[in-house]
């Protein structure tokens, strides 16, 4: 995008450093802080038409669910939404995404990651290859599966896995080039390295295997949870879920 990305953050400005705002500005993201109060937030959204709104799940006046619903009544305006919270259940995250939030983040979080996430959300929204255009509900479907399997939402591997699975649904051939294309693609989106993406995904799978529901795991990875097999590799995990989703979401030809 050529024009700056306008962002409203409903929070105490003191919680965010000047360095953050300066760094965001250098990357084309213009930050405007407003009080953590729902009516003020809605007024600013209607007046300023931001590209992205960052709000806490609970704030003075209304919670994020109510604010998102109220935003839908503002004519010609519906920015992308990032919701933050100190604690939330998988059910709450799923309901937020269903209500219209684009992203949910558990705090504490790396504020530099927020800049990356803002850019990614806006880029996807303006891209002709936006995932939700090709496969409506894809992100929500992947989120639901990761919750069922038992991948914790607060670890980096969760986000890397979700993006990897979406990429594999969009381009099935990428699963044959995990190290050369998939990891680098996710790493670029999060401004990290391919090796860190690989390690984080591996950690997420290990956590799911140690804590997840055996019946759910068996429904997706039956042959891999036998005693003669270990945990699925990263590519096996991504491939098996993306394949199931592709069959479910792909339109049936006449």
PDB file of N, CA, C and O in Angstrom, residues 34-100:
ATOM      1  N   UNK A  34      -6.181   6.383  21.877  1.00  0.00           N
ATOM      2  CA  UNK A  34      -7.380   6.976  22.440  1.00  0.00           C
ATOM      3  C   UNK A  34      -7.701   6.274  23.757  1.00  0.00           C
ATOM      4  O   UNK A  34      -7.216   5.163  24.011  1.00  0.00           O
ATOM      5  N   UNK A  35      -8.496   6.891  24.629  1.00  0.00           N
ATOM      6  CA  UNK A  35      -8.812   6.281  25.932  1.00  0.00           C
ATOM      7  C   UNK A  35      -9.462   4.910  25.792  1.00  0.00           C
ATOM      8  O   UNK A  35     -10.138   4.623  24.798  1.00  0.00           O
ATOM      9  N   UNK A  36      -9.250   4.087  26.808  1.00  0.00           N
ATOM     10  CA  UNK A  36      -9.820   2.746  26.817  1.00  0.00           C
ATOM     11  C   UNK A  36     -11.297   2.829  27.241  1.00  0.00           C
ATOM     12  O   UNK A  36     -11.676   2.459  28.348  1.00  0.00           O
ATOM     13  N   UNK A  37     -12.108   3.342  26.331  1.00  0.00           N
ATOM     14  CA  UNK A  37     -13.525   3.564  26.637  1.00  0.00           C
ATOM     15  C   UNK A  37     -14.312   3.386  25.341  1.00  0.00           C
ATOM     16  O   UNK A  37     -13.981   3.973  24.308  1.00  0.00           O
ATOM     17  N   UNK A  38     -15.349   2.573  25.372  1.00  0.00           N
ATOM     18  CA  UNK A  38     -16.009   2.123  24.155  1.00  0.00           C
ATOM     19  C   UNK A  38     -16.681   3.236  23.351  1.00  0.00           C
ATOM     20  O   UNK A  38     -16.570   3.268  22.123  1.00  0.00           O
ATOM     21  N   UNK A  39     -17.383   4.164  24.016  1.00  0.00           N
ATOM     22  CA  UNK A  39     -18.083   5.215  23.262  1.00  0.00           C
ATOM     23  C   UNK A  39     -17.094   6.138  22.559  1.00  0.00           C
ATOM     24  O   UNK A  39     -17.314   6.554  21.414  1.00  0.00           O
ATOM     25  N   UNK A  40     -15.978   6.450  23.235  1.00  0.00           N
ATOM     26  CA  UNK A  40     -14.936   7.283  22.620  1.00  0.00           C
ATOM     27  C   UNK A  40     -14.328   6.568  21.425  1.00  0.00           C
ATOM     28  O   UNK A  40     -14.072   7.169  20.374  1.00  0.00           O
ATOM     29  N   UNK A  41     -14.108   5.269  21.567  1.00  0.00           N
ATOM     30  CA  UNK A  41     -13.547   4.469  20.479  1.00  0.00           C
ATOM     31  C   UNK A  41     -14.471   4.499  19.262  1.00  0.00           C
ATOM     32  O   UNK A  41     -14.023   4.723  18.135  1.00  0.00           O
ATOM     33  N   UNK A  42     -15.755   4.298  19.474  1.00  0.00           N
ATOM     34  CA  UNK A  42     -16.703   4.292  18.362  1.00  0.00           C
ATOM     35  C   UNK A  42     -16.786   5.656  17.687  1.00  0.00           C
ATOM     36  O   UNK A  42     -16.890   5.754  16.457  1.00  0.00           O
ATOM     37  N   UNK A  43     -16.724   6.722  18.478  1.00  0.00           N
ATOM     38  CA  UNK A  43     -16.742   8.069  17.909  1.00  0.00           C
ATOM     39  C   UNK A  43     -15.525   8.297  17.019  1.00  0.00           C
ATOM     40  O   UNK A  43     -15.634   8.872  15.930  1.00  0.00           O
ATOM     41  N   UNK A  44     -14.370   7.858  17.484  1.00  0.00           N
ATOM     42  CA  UNK A  44     -13.131   8.035  16.713  1.00  0.00           C
ATOM     43  C   UNK A  44     -13.145   7.196  15.440  1.00  0.00           C
ATOM     44  O   UNK A  44     -12.655   7.634  14.397  1.00  0.00           O
ATOM     45  N   UNK A  45     -13.705   6.002  15.516  1.00  0.00           N
ATOM     46  CA  UNK A  45     -13.797   5.142  14.332  1.00  0.00           C
ATOM     47  C   UNK A  45     -14.661   5.818  13.270  1.00  0.00           C
ATOM     48  O   UNK A  45     -14.303   5.861  12.085  1.00  0.00           O
ATOM     49  N   UNK A  46     -15.804   6.366  13.702  1.00  0.00           N
ATOM     50  CA  UNK A  46     -16.717   7.024  12.761  1.00  0.00           C
ATOM     51  C   UNK A  46     -16.091   8.276  12.160  1.00  0.00           C
ATOM     52  O   UNK A  46     -16.324   8.600  10.990  1.00  0.00           O
ATOM     53  N   UNK A  47     -15.269   8.972  12.928  1.00  0.00           N
ATOM     54  CA  UNK A  47     -14.677  10.233  12.474  1.00  0.00           C
ATOM     55  C   UNK A  47     -13.420  10.024  11.639  1.00  0.00           C
ATOM     56  O   UNK A  47     -13.200  10.694  10.642  1.00  0.00           O
ATOM     57  N   UNK A  48     -12.585   9.077  12.034  1.00  0.00           N
ATOM     58  CA  UNK A  48     -11.256   8.952  11.428  1.00  0.00           C
ATOM     59  C   UNK A  48     -11.141   7.848  10.385  1.00  0.00           C
ATOM     60  O   UNK A  48     -10.160   7.800   9.647  1.00  0.00           O
ATOM     61  N   UNK A  49     -12.108   6.925  10.347  1.00  0.00           N
ATOM     62  CA  UNK A  49     -12.075   5.837   9.357  1.00  0.00           C
ATOM     63  C   UNK A  49     -10.708   5.132   9.345  1.00  0.00           C
ATOM     64  O   UNK A  49     -10.034   5.089   8.313  1.00  0.00           O
ATOM     65  N   UNK A  50     -10.307   4.530  10.451  1.00  0.00           N
ATOM     66  CA  UNK A  50      -9.004   3.859  10.502  1.00  0.00           C
ATOM     67  C   UNK A  50      -8.996   2.573   9.679  1.00  0.00           C
ATOM     68  O   UNK A  50     -10.057   2.018   9.367  1.00  0.00           O
ATOM     69  N   UNK A  51      -7.799   2.123   9.355  1.00  0.00           N
ATOM     70  CA  UNK A  51      -7.657   0.840   8.668  1.00  0.00           C
ATOM     71  C   UNK A  51      -7.711  -0.318   9.655  1.00  0.00           C
ATOM     72  O   UNK A  51      -8.194  -1.402   9.335  1.00  0.00           O
ATOM     73  N   UNK A  52      -7.176  -0.076  10.851  1.00  0.00           N
ATOM     74  CA  UNK A  52      -7.092  -1.116  11.879  1.00  0.00           C
ATOM     75  C   UNK A  52      -7.442  -0.518  13.238  1.00  0.00           C
ATOM     76  O   UNK A  52      -7.040   0.613  13.542  1.00  0.00           O
ATOM     77  N   UNK A  53      -8.155  -1.287  14.041  1.00  0.00           N
ATOM     78  CA  UNK A  53      -8.466  -0.894  15.418  1.00  0.00           C
ATOM     79  C   UNK A  53      -7.934  -1.974  16.349  1.00  0.00           C
ATOM     80  O   UNK A  53      -8.169  -3.167  16.122  1.00  0.00           O
ATOM     81  N   UNK A  54      -7.209  -1.549  17.385  1.00  0.00           N
ATOM     82  CA  UNK A  54      -6.725  -2.478  18.409  1.00  0.00           C
ATOM     83  C   UNK A  54      -7.437  -2.133  19.706  1.00  0.00           C
ATOM     84  O   UNK A  54      -7.375  -0.989  20.172  1.00  0.00           O
ATOM     85  N   UNK A  55      -8.135  -3.099  20.270  1.00  0.00           N
ATOM     86  CA  UNK A  55      -8.878  -2.852  21.509  1.00  0.00           C
ATOM     87  C   UNK A  55      -8.726  -4.033  22.461  1.00  0.00           C
ATOM     88  O   UNK A  55      -8.407  -5.147  22.028  1.00  0.00           O
ATOM     89  N   UNK A  56      -8.950  -3.778  23.730  1.00  0.00           N
ATOM     90  CA  UNK A  56      -8.931  -4.849  24.705  1.00  0.00           C
ATOM     91  C   UNK A  56     -10.293  -5.535  24.740  1.00  0.00           C
ATOM     92  O   UNK A  56     -11.317  -4.929  24.407  1.00  0.00           O
ATOM     93  N   UNK A  57     -10.292  -6.784  25.148  1.00  0.00           N
ATOM     94  CA  UNK A  57     -11.537  -7.545  25.215  1.00  0.00           C
ATOM     95  C   UNK A  57     -12.526  -6.871  26.155  1.00  0.00           C
ATOM     96  O   UNK A  57     -13.716  -6.759  25.853  1.00  0.00           O
ATOM     97  N   UNK A  58     -12.014  -6.413  27.288  1.00  0.00           N
ATOM     98  CA  UNK A  58     -12.872  -5.729  28.258  1.00  0.00           C
ATOM     99  C   UNK A  58     -12.390  -4.299  28.441  1.00  0.00           C
ATOM    100  O   UNK A  58     -11.212  -4.060  28.677  1.00  0.00           O
ATOM    101  N   UNK A  59     -13.314  -3.358  28.313  1.00  0.00           N
ATOM    102  CA  UNK A  59     -12.978  -1.948  28.479  1.00  0.00           C
ATOM    103  C   UNK A  59     -14.172  -1.241  29.104  1.00  0.00           C
ATOM    104  O   UNK A  59     -15.246  -1.833  29.282  1.00  0.00           O
ATOM    105  N   UNK A  60     -14.000   0.011  29.434  1.00  0.00           N
ATOM    106  CA  UNK A  60     -15.088   0.762  30.042  1.00  0.00           C
ATOM    107  C   UNK A  60     -16.234   0.935  29.041  1.00  0.00           C
ATOM    108  O   UNK A  60     -16.020   1.295  27.896  1.00  0.00           O
ATOM    109  N   UNK A  61     -17.433   0.696  29.502  1.00  0.00           N
ATOM    110  CA  UNK A  61     -18.597   0.846  28.635  1.00  0.00           C
ATOM    111  C   UNK A  61     -19.051  -0.483  28.082  1.00  0.00           C
ATOM    112  O   UNK A  61     -19.905  -1.151  28.653  1.00  0.00           O
ATOM    113  N   UNK A  62     -18.481  -0.904  26.960  1.00  0.00           N
ATOM    114  CA  UNK A  62     -18.849  -2.167  26.318  1.00  0.00           C
ATOM    115  C   UNK A  62     -17.610  -3.033  26.133  1.00  0.00           C
ATOM    116  O   UNK A  62     -16.489  -2.534  26.106  1.00  0.00           O
ATOM    117  N   UNK A  63     -17.830  -4.333  25.971  1.00  0.00           N
ATOM    118  CA  UNK A  63     -16.711  -5.213  25.671  1.00  0.00           C
ATOM    119  C   UNK A  63     -16.473  -5.232  24.165  1.00  0.00           C
ATOM    120  O   UNK A  63     -17.197  -4.610  23.386  1.00  0.00           O
ATOM    121  N   UNK A  64     -15.443  -5.952  23.754  1.00  0.00           N
ATOM    122  CA  UNK A  64     -15.062  -5.968  22.338  1.00  0.00           C
ATOM    123  C   UNK A  64     -16.172  -6.517  21.447  1.00  0.00           C
ATOM    124  O   UNK A  64     -16.360  -6.054  20.318  1.00  0.00           O
ATOM    125  N   UNK A  65     -16.921  -7.509  21.925  1.00  0.00           N
ATOM    126  CA  UNK A  65     -18.021  -8.060  21.133  1.00  0.00           C
ATOM    127  C   UNK A  65     -19.025  -6.965  20.774  1.00  0.00           C
ATOM    128  O   UNK A  65     -19.456  -6.840  19.628  1.00  0.00           O
ATOM    129  N   UNK A  66     -19.404  -6.171  21.782  1.00  0.00           N
ATOM    130  CA  UNK A  66     -20.402  -5.121  21.564  1.00  0.00           C
ATOM    131  C   UNK A  66     -19.867  -4.025  20.651  1.00  0.00           C
ATOM    132  O   UNK A  66     -20.591  -3.487  19.811  1.00  0.00           O
ATOM    133  N   UNK A  67     -18.587  -3.702  20.812  1.00  0.00           N
ATOM    134  CA  UNK A  67     -17.992  -2.663  19.970  1.00  0.00           C
ATOM    135  C   UNK A  67     -17.952  -3.117  18.516  1.00  0.00           C
ATOM    136  O   UNK A  67     -18.282  -2.355  17.601  1.00  0.00           O
ATOM    137  N   UNK A  68     -17.559  -4.370  18.288  1.00  0.00           N
ATOM    138  CA  UNK A  68     -17.509  -4.892  16.918  1.00  0.00           C
ATOM    139  C   UNK A  68     -18.895  -4.851  16.286  1.00  0.00           C
ATOM    140  O   UNK A  68     -19.052  -4.460  15.124  1.00  0.00           O
ATOM    141  N   UNK A  69     -19.911  -5.243  17.029  1.00  0.00           N
ATOM    142  CA  UNK A  69     -21.276  -5.205  16.500  1.00  0.00           C
ATOM    143  C   UNK A  69     -21.721  -3.775  16.222  1.00  0.00           C
ATOM    144  O   UNK A  69     -22.371  -3.501  15.209  1.00  0.00           O
ATOM    145  N   UNK A  70     -21.366  -2.839  17.120  1.00  0.00           N
ATOM    146  CA  UNK A  70     -21.738  -1.435  16.927  1.00  0.00           C
ATOM    147  C   UNK A  70     -21.031  -0.847  15.711  1.00  0.00           C
ATOM    148  O   UNK A  70     -21.587  -0.006  14.991  1.00  0.00           O
ATOM    149  N   UNK A  71     -19.798  -1.290  15.442  1.00  0.00           N
ATOM    150  CA  UNK A  71     -19.041  -0.797  14.290  1.00  0.00           C
ATOM    151  C   UNK A  71     -19.754  -1.109  12.983  1.00  0.00           C
ATOM    152  O   UNK A  71     -19.662  -0.364  12.015  1.00  0.00           O
ATOM    153  N   UNK A  72     -20.482  -2.205  12.965  1.00  0.00           N
ATOM    154  CA  UNK A  72     -21.169  -2.626  11.744  1.00  0.00           C
ATOM    155  C   UNK A  72     -22.283  -1.661  11.357  1.00  0.00           C
ATOM    156  O   UNK A  72     -22.759  -1.682  10.221  1.00  0.00           O
ATOM    157  N   UNK A  73     -22.694  -0.832  12.318  1.00  0.00           N
ATOM    158  CA  UNK A  73     -23.752   0.140  12.045  1.00  0.00           C
ATOM    159  C   UNK A  73     -23.204   1.493  11.603  1.00  0.00           C
ATOM    160  O   UNK A  73     -23.971   2.414  11.330  1.00  0.00           O
ATOM    161  N   UNK A  74     -21.877   1.626  11.573  1.00  0.00           N
ATOM    162  CA  UNK A  74     -21.259   2.872  11.109  1.00  0.00           C
ATOM    163  C   UNK A  74     -21.152   2.792   9.588  1.00  0.00           C
ATOM    164  O   UNK A  74     -20.393   1.991   9.050  1.00  0.00           O
ATOM    165  N   UNK A  75     -21.909   3.576   8.888  1.00  0.00           N
ATOM    166  CA  UNK A  75     -22.019   3.494   7.433  1.00  0.00           C
ATOM    167  C   UNK A  75     -20.663   3.661   6.743  1.00  0.00           C
ATOM    168  O   UNK A  75     -19.932   4.604   6.999  1.00  0.00           O
ATOM    169  N   UNK A  76     -20.349   2.729   5.877  1.00  0.00           N
ATOM    170  CA  UNK A  76     -19.145   2.811   5.063  1.00  0.00           C
ATOM    171  C   UNK A  76     -17.848   2.561   5.799  1.00  0.00           C
ATOM    172  O   UNK A  76     -16.774   2.773   5.249  1.00  0.00           O
ATOM    173  N   UNK A  77     -17.942   2.112   7.041  1.00  0.00           N
ATOM    174  CA  UNK A  77     -16.723   1.926   7.827  1.00  0.00           C
ATOM    175  C   UNK A  77     -16.744   0.565   8.506  1.00  0.00           C
ATOM    176  O   UNK A  77     -17.696   0.223   9.191  1.00  0.00           O
ATOM    177  N   UNK A  78     -15.700  -0.226   8.267  1.00  0.00           N
ATOM    178  CA  UNK A  78     -15.478  -1.423   9.069  1.00  0.00           C
ATOM    179  C   UNK A  78     -14.005  -1.805   8.992  1.00  0.00           C
ATOM    180  O   UNK A  78     -13.585  -2.554   8.123  1.00  0.00           O
ATOM    181  N   UNK A  79     -13.210  -1.253   9.885  1.00  0.00           N
ATOM    182  CA  UNK A  79     -11.771  -1.534   9.867  1.00  0.00           C
ATOM    183  C   UNK A  79     -11.469  -2.954  10.328  1.00  0.00           C
ATOM    184  O   UNK A  79     -12.322  -3.630  10.922  1.00  0.00           O
ATOM    185  N   UNK A  80     -10.264  -3.384  10.064  1.00  0.00           N
ATOM    186  CA  UNK A  80      -9.809  -4.656  10.617  1.00  0.00           C
ATOM    187  C   UNK A  80      -9.656  -4.490  12.123  1.00  0.00           C
ATOM    188  O   UNK A  80      -9.351  -3.398  12.605  1.00  0.00           O
ATOM    189  N   UNK A  81      -9.877  -5.575  12.855  1.00  0.00           N
ATOM    190  CA  UNK A  81      -9.888  -5.494  14.318  1.00  0.00           C
ATOM    191  C   UNK A  81      -8.920  -6.502  14.932  1.00  0.00           C
ATOM    192  O   UNK A  81      -8.926  -7.680  14.573  1.00  0.00           O
ATOM    193  N   UNK A  82      -8.108  -6.004  15.851  1.00  0.00           N
ATOM    194  CA  UNK A  82      -7.242  -6.851  16.668  1.00  0.00           C
ATOM    195  C   UNK A  82      -7.710  -6.703  18.110  1.00  0.00           C
ATOM    196  O   UNK A  82      -7.825  -5.587  18.618  1.00  0.00           O
ATOM    197  N   UNK A  83      -7.994  -7.813  18.760  1.00  0.00           N
ATOM    198  CA  UNK A  83      -8.449  -7.790  20.152  1.00  0.00           C
ATOM    199  C   UNK A  83      -7.366  -8.400  21.039  1.00  0.00           C
ATOM    200  O   UNK A  83      -6.792  -9.441  20.702  1.00  0.00           O
ATOM    201  N   UNK A  84      -7.092  -7.747  22.162  1.00  0.00           N
ATOM    202  CA  UNK A  84      -6.107  -8.248  23.108  1.00  0.00           C
ATOM    203  C   UNK A  84      -6.793  -8.563  24.440  1.00  0.00           C
ATOM    204  O   UNK A  84      -7.833  -7.997  24.763  1.00  0.00           O
ATOM    205  N   UNK A  85      -6.190  -9.476  25.198  1.00  0.00           N
ATOM    206  CA  UNK A  85      -6.737  -9.818  26.514  1.00  0.00           C
ATOM    207  C   UNK A  85      -5.656 -10.498  27.343  1.00  0.00           C
ATOM    208  O   UNK A  85      -4.749 -11.143  26.801  1.00  0.00           O
ATOM    209  N   UNK A  86      -5.752 -10.333  28.648  1.00  0.00           N
ATOM    210  CA  UNK A  86      -4.811 -10.996  29.547  1.00  0.00           C
ATOM    211  C   UNK A  86      -5.147 -12.471  29.695  1.00  0.00           C
ATOM    212  O   UNK A  86      -4.290 -13.295  29.974  1.00  0.00           O
ATOM    213  N   UNK A  87      -6.431 -12.795  29.481  1.00  0.00           N
ATOM    214  CA  UNK A  87      -6.854 -14.193  29.586  1.00  0.00           C
ATOM    215  C   UNK A  87      -8.107 -14.389  28.737  1.00  0.00           C
ATOM    216  O   UNK A  87      -8.981 -13.522  28.687  1.00  0.00           O
ATOM    217  N   UNK A  88      -8.180 -15.528  28.096  1.00  0.00           N
ATOM    218  CA  UNK A  88      -9.389 -15.867  27.343  1.00  0.00           C
ATOM    219  C   UNK A  88      -9.359 -17.356  27.035  1.00  0.00           C
ATOM    220  O   UNK A  88      -8.299 -17.980  26.982  1.00  0.00           O
ATOM    221  N   UNK A  89     -10.513 -17.928  26.837  1.00  0.00           N
ATOM    222  CA  UNK A  89     -10.632 -19.345  26.489  1.00  0.00           C
ATOM    223  C   UNK A  89     -10.684 -19.502  24.974  1.00  0.00           C
ATOM    224  O   UNK A  89     -10.974 -18.539  24.256  1.00  0.00           O
ATOM    225  N   UNK A  90     -10.418 -20.702  24.474  1.00  0.00           N
ATOM    226  CA  UNK A  90     -10.550 -20.935  23.029  1.00  0.00           C
ATOM    227  C   UNK A  90     -11.945 -20.593  22.513  1.00  0.00           C
ATOM    228  O   UNK A  90     -12.101 -20.138  21.381  1.00  0.00           O
ATOM    229  N   UNK A  91     -12.959 -20.794  23.348  1.00  0.00           N
ATOM    230  CA  UNK A  91     -14.331 -20.475  22.932  1.00  0.00           C
ATOM    231  C   UNK A  91     -14.477 -18.981  22.692  1.00  0.00           C
ATOM    232  O   UNK A  91     -15.072 -18.543  21.705  1.00  0.00           O
ATOM    233  N   UNK A  92     -13.893 -18.172  23.586  1.00  0.00           N
ATOM    234  CA  UNK A  92     -13.969 -16.717  23.431  1.00  0.00           C
ATOM    235  C   UNK A  92     -13.261 -16.285  22.155  1.00  0.00           C
ATOM    236  O   UNK A  92     -13.768 -15.456  21.395  1.00  0.00           O
ATOM    237  N   UNK A  93     -12.078 -16.850  21.896  1.00  0.00           N
ATOM    238  CA  UNK A  93     -11.353 -16.491  20.677  1.00  0.00           C
ATOM    239  C   UNK A  93     -12.167 -16.851  19.439  1.00  0.00           C
ATOM    240  O   UNK A  93     -12.287 -16.054  18.509  1.00  0.00           O
ATOM    241  N   UNK A  94     -12.753 -18.025  19.453  1.00  0.00           N
ATOM    242  CA  UNK A  94     -13.551 -18.462  18.306  1.00  0.00           C
ATOM    243  C   UNK A  94     -14.747 -17.530  18.104  1.00  0.00           C
ATOM    244  O   UNK A  94     -15.069 -17.154  16.969  1.00  0.00           O
ATOM    245  N   UNK A  95     -15.382 -17.144  19.181  1.00  0.00           N
ATOM    246  CA  UNK A  95     -16.543 -16.253  19.080  1.00  0.00           C
ATOM    247  C   UNK A  95     -16.139 -14.864  18.596  1.00  0.00           C
ATOM    248  O   UNK A  95     -16.887 -14.216  17.848  1.00  0.00           O
ATOM    249  N   UNK A  96     -14.962 -14.394  19.013  1.00  0.00           N
ATOM    250  CA  UNK A  96     -14.480 -13.095  18.537  1.00  0.00           C
ATOM    251  C   UNK A  96     -14.241 -13.120  17.031  1.00  0.00           C
ATOM    252  O   UNK A  96     -14.618 -12.194  16.309  1.00  0.00           O
ATOM    253  N   UNK A  97     -13.615 -14.179  16.554  1.00  0.00           N
ATOM    254  CA  UNK A  97     -13.356 -14.299  15.122  1.00  0.00           C
ATOM    255  C   UNK A  97     -14.670 -14.407  14.345  1.00  0.00           C
ATOM    256  O   UNK A  97     -14.805 -13.840  13.258  1.00  0.00           O
ATOM    257  N   UNK A  98     -15.625 -15.120  14.912  1.00  0.00           N
ATOM    258  CA  UNK A  98     -16.930 -15.232  14.268  1.00  0.00           C
ATOM    259  C   UNK A  98     -17.640 -13.885  14.239  1.00  0.00           C
ATOM    260  O   UNK A  98     -18.319 -13.540  13.262  1.00  0.00           O
ATOM    261  N   UNK A  99     -17.469 -13.096  15.303  1.00  0.00           N
ATOM    262  CA  UNK A  99     -18.117 -11.784  15.390  1.00  0.00           C
ATOM    263  C   UNK A  99     -17.542 -10.787  14.396  1.00  0.00           C
ATOM    264  O   UNK A  99     -18.199  -9.810  14.037  1.00  0.00           O
ATOM    265  N   UNK A 100     -16.292 -11.016  13.973  1.00  0.00           N
ATOM    266  CA  UNK A 100     -15.705 -10.112  12.991  1.00  0.00           C
ATOM    267  C   UNK A 100     -14.303  -9.655  13.291  1.00  0.00           C
ATOM    268  O   UNK A 100     -13.713  -8.902  12.514  1.00  0.00           O
TER     269      UNK A 100
END
